Amino acid sequence: MGSRTSPISPPVTIRRAVARDAKRLTRLVRRSGAYEGKYAAAVAGYQVGPDYIETHRTFVAVSADGQEGPQGPLLGFYSLVLAPPELDLLFVADHAQGRGIGRLLVAHMRSEARAAGLDRVKVVSHVPAEDFYHRVGAVRTGTAFANPPAVPWDRPEFEFRIPSE
């Protein structure tokens, strides 16, 4: 799927991530306000490497006008793993929250999943993101239990159902 521009102001373009995006994506994950306090340990050493970007369908949302924020023009990103089908990562830069970027990324992910022939995509959600996934149409399917020391808390599990067109 090619780039798509959104009517969100300023314009947003979604493009395939490339290896040189790895450091910026890693910084976005590690600096996410959603992972402050008790959640900080989950992302402290997290790395989005070039090999990960090349292996999975990773897409970034950028300001089409090149407007610089704390992460440069980077507004957010997601990663779709095809086998087994899972939305592995979805992050929106703190400065871009509340502008519809997450919703735009989910719509793009659904389109990519449909194009890949998937009928559902699993998501193990960060606890504070649970309401977001409800709002964008994911269905709660269960709980991913704590896995200390990396993740010492239970997390909600969701599924996006991908209807064929």
mmCIF file of C-alpha atoms in Angstrom:
data_model
loop_
_atom_site.group_PDB
_atom_site.id
_atom_site.type_symbol
_atom_site.label_atom_id
_atom_site.label_comp_id
_atom_site.label_asym_id
_atom_site.label_seq_id
_atom_site.Cartn_x
_atom_site.Cartn_y
_atom_site.Cartn_z
ATOM 1 C CA MET A 1 0.000 0.000 0.000
ATOM 2 C CA GLY A 2 1.401 3.418 -0.876
ATOM 3 C CA SER A 3 1.415 6.590 1.139
ATOM 4 C CA ARG A 4 -1.904 7.982 2.234
ATOM 5 C CA THR A 5 -2.579 11.558 3.230
ATOM 6 C CA SER A 6 -5.173 12.329 5.881
ATOM 7 C CA PRO A 7 -7.438 15.369 6.113
ATOM 8 C CA ILE A 8 -6.084 15.943 9.648
ATOM 9 C CA SER A 9 -4.499 19.356 9.916
ATOM 10 C CA PRO A 10 -1.596 19.575 9.361
ATOM 11 C CA PRO A 11 -1.635 16.856 6.704
ATOM 12 C CA VAL A 12 -0.308 13.459 7.741
ATOM 13 C CA THR A 13 1.336 10.918 5.464
ATOM 14 C CA ILE A 14 1.729 7.245 6.302
ATOM 15 C CA ARG A 15 4.696 5.540 4.697
ATOM 16 C CA ARG A 16 6.565 2.287 5.105
ATOM 17 C CA ALA A 17 9.289 2.558 7.733
ATOM 18 C CA VAL A 18 12.874 2.089 6.599
ATOM 19 C CA ALA A 19 15.976 0.986 8.504
ATOM 20 C CA ARG A 20 17.118 4.584 9.091
ATOM 21 C CA ASP A 21 13.887 5.210 11.086
ATOM 22 C CA ALA A 22 14.948 2.694 13.772
ATOM 23 C CA LYS A 23 16.563 5.146 16.198
ATOM 24 C CA ARG A 24 13.655 7.595 16.041
ATOM 25 C CA LEU A 25 11.105 4.812 16.567
ATOM 26 C CA THR A 26 13.096 3.502 19.526
ATOM 27 C CA ARG A 27 13.202 7.010 21.052
ATOM 28 C CA LEU A 28 9.439 7.409 20.565
ATOM 29 C CA VAL A 29 8.800 4.124 22.426
ATOM 30 C CA ARG A 30 11.223 4.846 25.264
ATOM 31 C CA ARG A 31 10.011 8.417 25.787
ATOM 32 C CA SER A 32 6.297 7.647 25.619
ATOM 33 C CA GLY A 33 4.376 9.336 28.414
ATOM 34 C CA ALA A 34 2.132 6.257 28.548
ATOM 35 C CA TYR A 35 5.084 4.323 29.970
ATOM 36 C CA GLU A 36 6.049 6.613 32.832
ATOM 37 C CA GLY A 37 6.112 5.567 36.471
ATOM 38 C CA LYS A 38 5.408 1.907 37.151
ATOM 39 C CA TYR A 39 5.310 1.144 33.408
ATOM 40 C CA ALA A 40 8.770 2.587 32.635
ATOM 41 C CA ALA A 41 10.601 -0.726 33.034
ATOM 42 C CA ALA A 42 8.627 -2.248 30.137
ATOM 43 C CA VAL A 43 10.269 0.066 27.592
ATOM 44 C CA ALA A 44 13.520 1.091 29.307
ATOM 45 C CA GLY A 45 15.730 -1.108 27.145
ATOM 46 C CA TYR A 46 13.303 -1.543 24.256
ATOM 47 C CA GLN A 47 14.765 -1.320 20.792
ATOM 48 C CA VAL A 48 13.082 -1.086 17.394
ATOM 49 C CA GLY A 49 15.961 -2.278 15.242
ATOM 50 C CA PRO A 50 16.467 -2.099 11.483
ATOM 51 C CA ASP A 51 16.020 -5.887 11.305
ATOM 52 C CA TYR A 52 12.620 -5.617 13.025
ATOM 53 C CA ILE A 53 11.529 -2.915 10.553
ATOM 54 C CA GLU A 54 12.620 -5.032 7.599
ATOM 55 C CA THR A 55 10.937 -8.203 8.947
ATOM 56 C CA HIS A 56 7.528 -6.754 9.859
ATOM 57 C CA ARG A 57 5.107 -4.376 8.171
ATOM 58 C CA THR A 58 6.092 -1.230 10.019
ATOM 59 C CA PHE A 59 4.583 2.095 8.995
ATOM 60 C CA VAL A 60 5.190 5.629 10.228
ATOM 61 C CA ALA A 61 2.904 8.650 10.320
ATOM 62 C CA VAL A 62 4.776 11.848 9.514
ATOM 63 C CA SER A 63 3.802 15.481 9.105
ATOM 64 C CA ALA A 64 3.383 15.906 5.371
ATOM 65 C CA ASP A 65 4.549 19.502 5.703
ATOM 66 C CA GLY A 66 7.749 18.414 7.489
ATOM 67 C CA GLN A 67 6.759 20.387 10.589
ATOM 68 C CA GLU A 68 9.194 19.530 13.350
ATOM 69 C CA GLY A 69 8.070 18.311 16.743
ATOM 70 C CA PRO A 70 10.150 16.699 19.514
ATOM 71 C CA GLN A 71 10.558 13.591 17.305
ATOM 72 C CA GLY A 72 11.029 15.579 14.091
ATOM 73 C CA PRO A 73 8.143 15.119 11.667
ATOM 74 C CA LEU A 74 7.456 11.660 13.183
ATOM 75 C CA LEU A 75 3.947 11.522 14.688
ATOM 76 C CA GLY A 76 3.583 7.800 15.357
ATOM 77 C CA PHE A 77 4.008 4.301 14.003
ATOM 78 C CA TYR A 78 2.676 0.768 14.068
ATOM 79 C CA SER A 79 3.951 -2.683 13.287
ATOM 80 C CA LEU A 80 1.821 -5.506 11.903
ATOM 81 C CA VAL A 81 3.135 -9.045 12.333
ATOM 82 C CA LEU A 82 1.549 -11.398 9.794
ATOM 83 C CA ALA A 83 2.169 -14.793 11.399
ATOM 84 C CA PRO A 84 0.525 -15.073 13.789
ATOM 85 C CA PRO A 85 -1.468 -11.900 12.968
ATOM 86 C CA GLU A 86 -0.776 -9.283 15.633
ATOM 87 C CA LEU A 87 -0.578 -5.535 15.975
ATOM 88 C CA ASP A 88 2.739 -5.688 17.803
ATOM 89 C CA LEU A 89 3.441 -1.984 18.284
ATOM 90 C CA LEU A 90 1.327 1.160 18.037
ATOM 91 C CA PHE A 91 2.691 4.422 19.385
ATOM 92 C CA VAL A 92 1.698 8.046 18.893
ATOM 93 C CA ALA A 93 4.179 10.732 19.914
ATOM 94 C CA ASP A 94 3.090 12.551 23.057
ATOM 95 C CA HIS A 95 2.987 15.915 21.237
ATOM 96 C CA ALA A 96 0.648 14.444 18.580
ATOM 97 C CA GLN A 97 -1.886 12.776 20.915
ATOM 98 C CA GLY A 98 -5.536 13.723 20.502
ATOM 99 C CA ARG A 99 -5.214 14.608 16.798
ATOM 100 C CA GLY A 100 -6.565 11.360 15.346
ATOM 101 C CA ILE A 101 -3.139 9.903 14.499
ATOM 102 C CA GLY A 102 -3.813 6.628 16.362
ATOM 103 C CA ARG A 103 -7.167 6.213 14.631
ATOM 104 C CA LEU A 104 -5.501 6.889 11.270
ATOM 105 C CA LEU A 105 -2.793 4.301 11.987
ATOM 106 C CA VAL A 106 -5.404 1.698 12.974
ATOM 107 C CA ALA A 107 -7.364 2.331 9.761
ATOM 108 C CA HIS A 108 -4.150 1.897 7.768
ATOM 109 C CA MET A 109 -3.304 -1.297 9.677
ATOM 110 C CA ARG A 110 -6.756 -2.718 8.908
ATOM 111 C CA SER A 111 -6.230 -1.987 5.235
ATOM 112 C CA GLU A 112 -2.806 -3.678 5.287
ATOM 113 C CA ALA A 113 -4.254 -6.685 7.127
ATOM 114 C CA ARG A 114 -7.070 -6.991 4.583
ATOM 115 C CA ALA A 115 -4.574 -6.764 1.690
ATOM 116 C CA ALA A 116 -2.536 -9.563 3.332
ATOM 117 C CA GLY A 117 -5.650 -11.764 3.496
ATOM 118 C CA LEU A 118 -6.016 -11.619 7.290
ATOM 119 C CA ASP A 119 -9.475 -11.851 8.865
ATOM 120 C CA ARG A 120 -8.404 -10.862 12.394
ATOM 121 C CA VAL A 121 -5.490 -9.200 14.156
ATOM 122 C CA LYS A 122 -4.679 -9.716 17.841
ATOM 123 C CA VAL A 123 -3.535 -6.886 20.134
ATOM 124 C CA VAL A 124 -2.086 -7.216 23.615
ATOM 125 C CA SER A 125 -2.801 -3.735 24.897
ATOM 126 C CA HIS A 126 -0.908 -1.517 27.269
ATOM 127 C CA VAL A 127 -3.299 -1.063 30.217
ATOM 128 C CA PRO A 128 -3.745 2.734 29.740
ATOM 129 C CA ALA A 129 -4.539 2.172 26.022
ATOM 130 C CA GLU A 130 -7.527 -0.098 26.678
ATOM 131 C CA ASP A 131 -10.129 2.643 26.092
ATOM 132 C CA PHE A 132 -8.425 3.661 22.853
ATOM 133 C CA TYR A 133 -8.721 0.135 21.451
ATOM 134 C CA HIS A 134 -12.402 0.010 22.413
ATOM 135 C CA ARG A 135 -12.998 3.327 20.620
ATOM 136 C CA VAL A 136 -11.328 2.162 17.397
ATOM 137 C CA GLY A 137 -13.378 -1.012 17.175
ATOM 138 C CA ALA A 138 -11.254 -3.725 18.763
ATOM 139 C CA VAL A 139 -13.136 -6.423 20.681
ATOM 140 C CA ARG A 140 -11.870 -7.573 24.080
ATOM 141 C CA THR A 141 -11.032 -11.289 23.908
ATOM 142 C CA GLY A 142 -9.188 -11.990 27.144
ATOM 143 C CA THR A 143 -6.207 -11.195 29.313
ATOM 144 C CA ALA A 144 -2.489 -11.617 28.755
ATOM 145 C CA PHE A 145 -1.191 -12.510 32.197
ATOM 146 C CA ALA A 146 1.810 -10.878 33.831
ATOM 147 C CA ASN A 147 5.245 -12.047 32.724
ATOM 148 C CA PRO A 148 7.679 -10.752 35.387
ATOM 149 C CA PRO A 149 10.144 -9.181 35.429
ATOM 150 C CA ALA A 150 9.590 -7.604 31.987
ATOM 151 C CA VAL A 151 5.839 -7.065 32.360
ATOM 152 C CA PRO A 152 4.683 -7.518 35.975
ATOM 153 C CA TRP A 153 1.003 -6.728 35.312
ATOM 154 C CA ASP A 154 -1.868 -8.323 33.410
ATOM 155 C CA ARG A 155 -2.798 -6.727 30.085
ATOM 156 C CA PRO A 156 -6.062 -6.678 28.149
ATOM 157 C CA GLU A 157 -6.116 -8.698 24.954
ATOM 158 C CA PHE A 158 -8.130 -7.498 21.952
ATOM 159 C CA GLU A 159 -8.864 -8.512 18.413
ATOM 160 C CA PHE A 160 -9.579 -6.472 15.336
ATOM 161 C CA ARG A 161 -11.922 -8.309 13.016
ATOM 162 C CA ILE A 162 -11.026 -7.605 9.414
ATOM 163 C CA PRO A 163 -13.981 -7.998 7.066
ATOM 164 C CA SER A 164 -13.196 -8.744 3.444
ATOM 165 C CA GLU A 165 -14.259 -5.959 1.105
#
